[in-house]
Amino acid sequence: QVQLVGSGGGSVQAGGSLRLSCATSGYTYVSNCMGWFRQAPGKEREGVACIYTGGGDSYYADSVKGRFTISQDNANNAVYLLMNSLKPEDTGTYYCAAGANLLTLWTSDQGTQVTVSS
């Protein structure tokens, strides 16, 4: 069973920053676009960001472009999401995920909560 382990998150005020981490096995890490999707109550699931760890190409949802930055750590088979200028609408459960692209991310992670207050 593929394991994707997410961590980080928390509660911040609007304008603040948080960092998420996502670790997985070597095969999953090199063969997928690694990243996150988020889910908020009453909203559709949204692919937030992912990075192809082989080439370094990264992709972002329009809603987070310019505020979120995804990076990779090949030594630890991990990726990180630095979230700056957070907005209340960024509130939700963030899932460490992998997939062919930003729209088809899947996960075995239980998710981590991000709460942004105004």
mmCIF file of C-alpha atoms in Angstrom, residues 37-107:
data_model
loop_
_atom_site.group_PDB
_atom_site.id
_atom_site.type_symbol
_atom_site.label_atom_id
_atom_site.label_comp_id
_atom_site.label_asym_id
_atom_site.label_seq_id
_atom_site.Cartn_x
_atom_site.Cartn_y
_atom_site.Cartn_z
ATOM 1 C CA PHE A 37 -5.466 18.980 -2.989
ATOM 2 C CA ARG A 38 -7.827 20.614 -0.516
ATOM 3 C CA GLN A 39 -11.389 20.138 0.546
ATOM 4 C CA ALA A 40 -13.565 22.657 2.340
ATOM 5 C CA PRO A 41 -17.107 22.076 3.603
ATOM 6 C CA GLY A 42 -19.610 22.771 0.871
ATOM 7 C CA LYS A 43 -16.938 23.202 -1.779
ATOM 8 C CA GLU A 44 -15.572 20.959 -4.487
ATOM 9 C CA ARG A 45 -12.214 19.345 -4.102
ATOM 10 C CA GLU A 46 -9.462 21.516 -5.569
ATOM 11 C CA GLY A 47 -5.980 20.557 -6.714
ATOM 12 C CA VAL A 48 -3.766 23.170 -5.074
ATOM 13 C CA ALA A 49 -0.244 22.498 -6.348
ATOM 14 C CA CYS A 50 1.942 19.689 -7.550
ATOM 15 C CA ILE A 51 5.488 19.237 -8.769
ATOM 16 C CA TYR A 52 7.004 16.691 -11.108
ATOM 17 C CA THR A 53 10.002 15.747 -9.010
ATOM 18 C CA GLY A 54 11.893 14.341 -11.959
ATOM 19 C CA GLY A 55 12.020 17.590 -13.899
ATOM 20 C CA GLY A 56 10.942 20.150 -11.340
ATOM 21 C CA ASP A 57 7.962 21.511 -13.271
ATOM 22 C CA SER A 58 5.299 22.750 -10.901
ATOM 23 C CA TYR A 59 1.650 23.605 -11.316
ATOM 24 C CA TYR A 60 -0.723 25.683 -9.230
ATOM 25 C CA ALA A 61 -4.412 26.376 -8.991
ATOM 26 C CA ASP A 62 -5.212 29.890 -10.189
ATOM 27 C CA SER A 63 -6.522 30.691 -6.723
ATOM 28 C CA VAL A 64 -3.085 30.259 -5.130
ATOM 29 C CA LYS A 65 -0.688 31.420 -7.841
ATOM 30 C CA GLY A 66 1.754 33.994 -6.549
ATOM 31 C CA ARG A 67 1.058 33.083 -2.923
ATOM 32 C CA PHE A 68 1.948 29.396 -2.613
ATOM 33 C CA THR A 69 5.281 27.820 -3.523
ATOM 34 C CA ILE A 70 5.927 24.106 -3.830
ATOM 35 C CA SER A 71 9.426 22.677 -3.498
ATOM 36 C CA GLN A 72 11.063 19.267 -3.438
ATOM 37 C CA ASP A 73 13.552 17.433 -1.228
ATOM 38 C CA ASN A 74 14.945 14.490 -3.128
ATOM 39 C CA ALA A 75 17.043 13.238 -0.217
ATOM 40 C CA ASN A 76 13.907 12.637 1.838
ATOM 41 C CA ASN A 77 11.358 11.880 -0.901
ATOM 42 C CA ALA A 78 9.411 14.880 0.318
ATOM 43 C CA VAL A 79 7.764 17.980 -1.046
ATOM 44 C CA TYR A 80 6.829 21.148 0.781
ATOM 45 C CA LEU A 81 4.198 23.797 0.290
ATOM 46 C CA LEU A 82 4.922 27.261 1.585
ATOM 47 C CA MET A 83 1.672 29.165 1.846
ATOM 48 C CA ASN A 84 1.999 32.924 2.131
ATOM 49 C CA SER A 85 -0.588 35.710 2.219
ATOM 50 C CA LEU A 86 -3.189 33.248 3.405
ATOM 51 C CA LYS A 87 -6.848 34.147 2.982
ATOM 52 C CA PRO A 88 -9.934 32.861 4.809
ATOM 53 C CA GLU A 89 -10.956 31.085 1.610
ATOM 54 C CA ASP A 90 -7.800 28.953 1.909
ATOM 55 C CA THR A 91 -9.362 27.269 4.924
ATOM 56 C CA GLY A 92 -9.870 23.548 4.482
ATOM 57 C CA THR A 93 -8.373 20.112 4.860
ATOM 58 C CA TYR A 94 -5.218 19.689 2.817
ATOM 59 C CA TYR A 95 -4.287 16.250 1.580
ATOM 60 C CA CYS A 96 -0.796 15.170 0.633
ATOM 61 C CA ALA A 97 -1.302 13.530 -2.741
ATOM 62 C CA ALA A 98 0.207 12.191 -5.951
ATOM 63 C CA GLY A 99 -1.034 11.671 -9.469
ATOM 64 C CA ALA A 100 -0.571 12.152 -13.176
ATOM 65 C CA ASN A 101 -1.401 15.843 -12.942
ATOM 66 C CA LEU A 102 -3.015 18.504 -10.742
ATOM 67 C CA LEU A 103 -6.516 17.344 -11.644
ATOM 68 C CA THR A 104 -6.021 13.649 -10.911
ATOM 69 C CA LEU A 105 -4.263 13.639 -7.541
ATOM 70 C CA TRP A 106 -5.022 10.708 -5.227
ATOM 71 C CA THR A 107 -4.117 10.135 -1.610
#
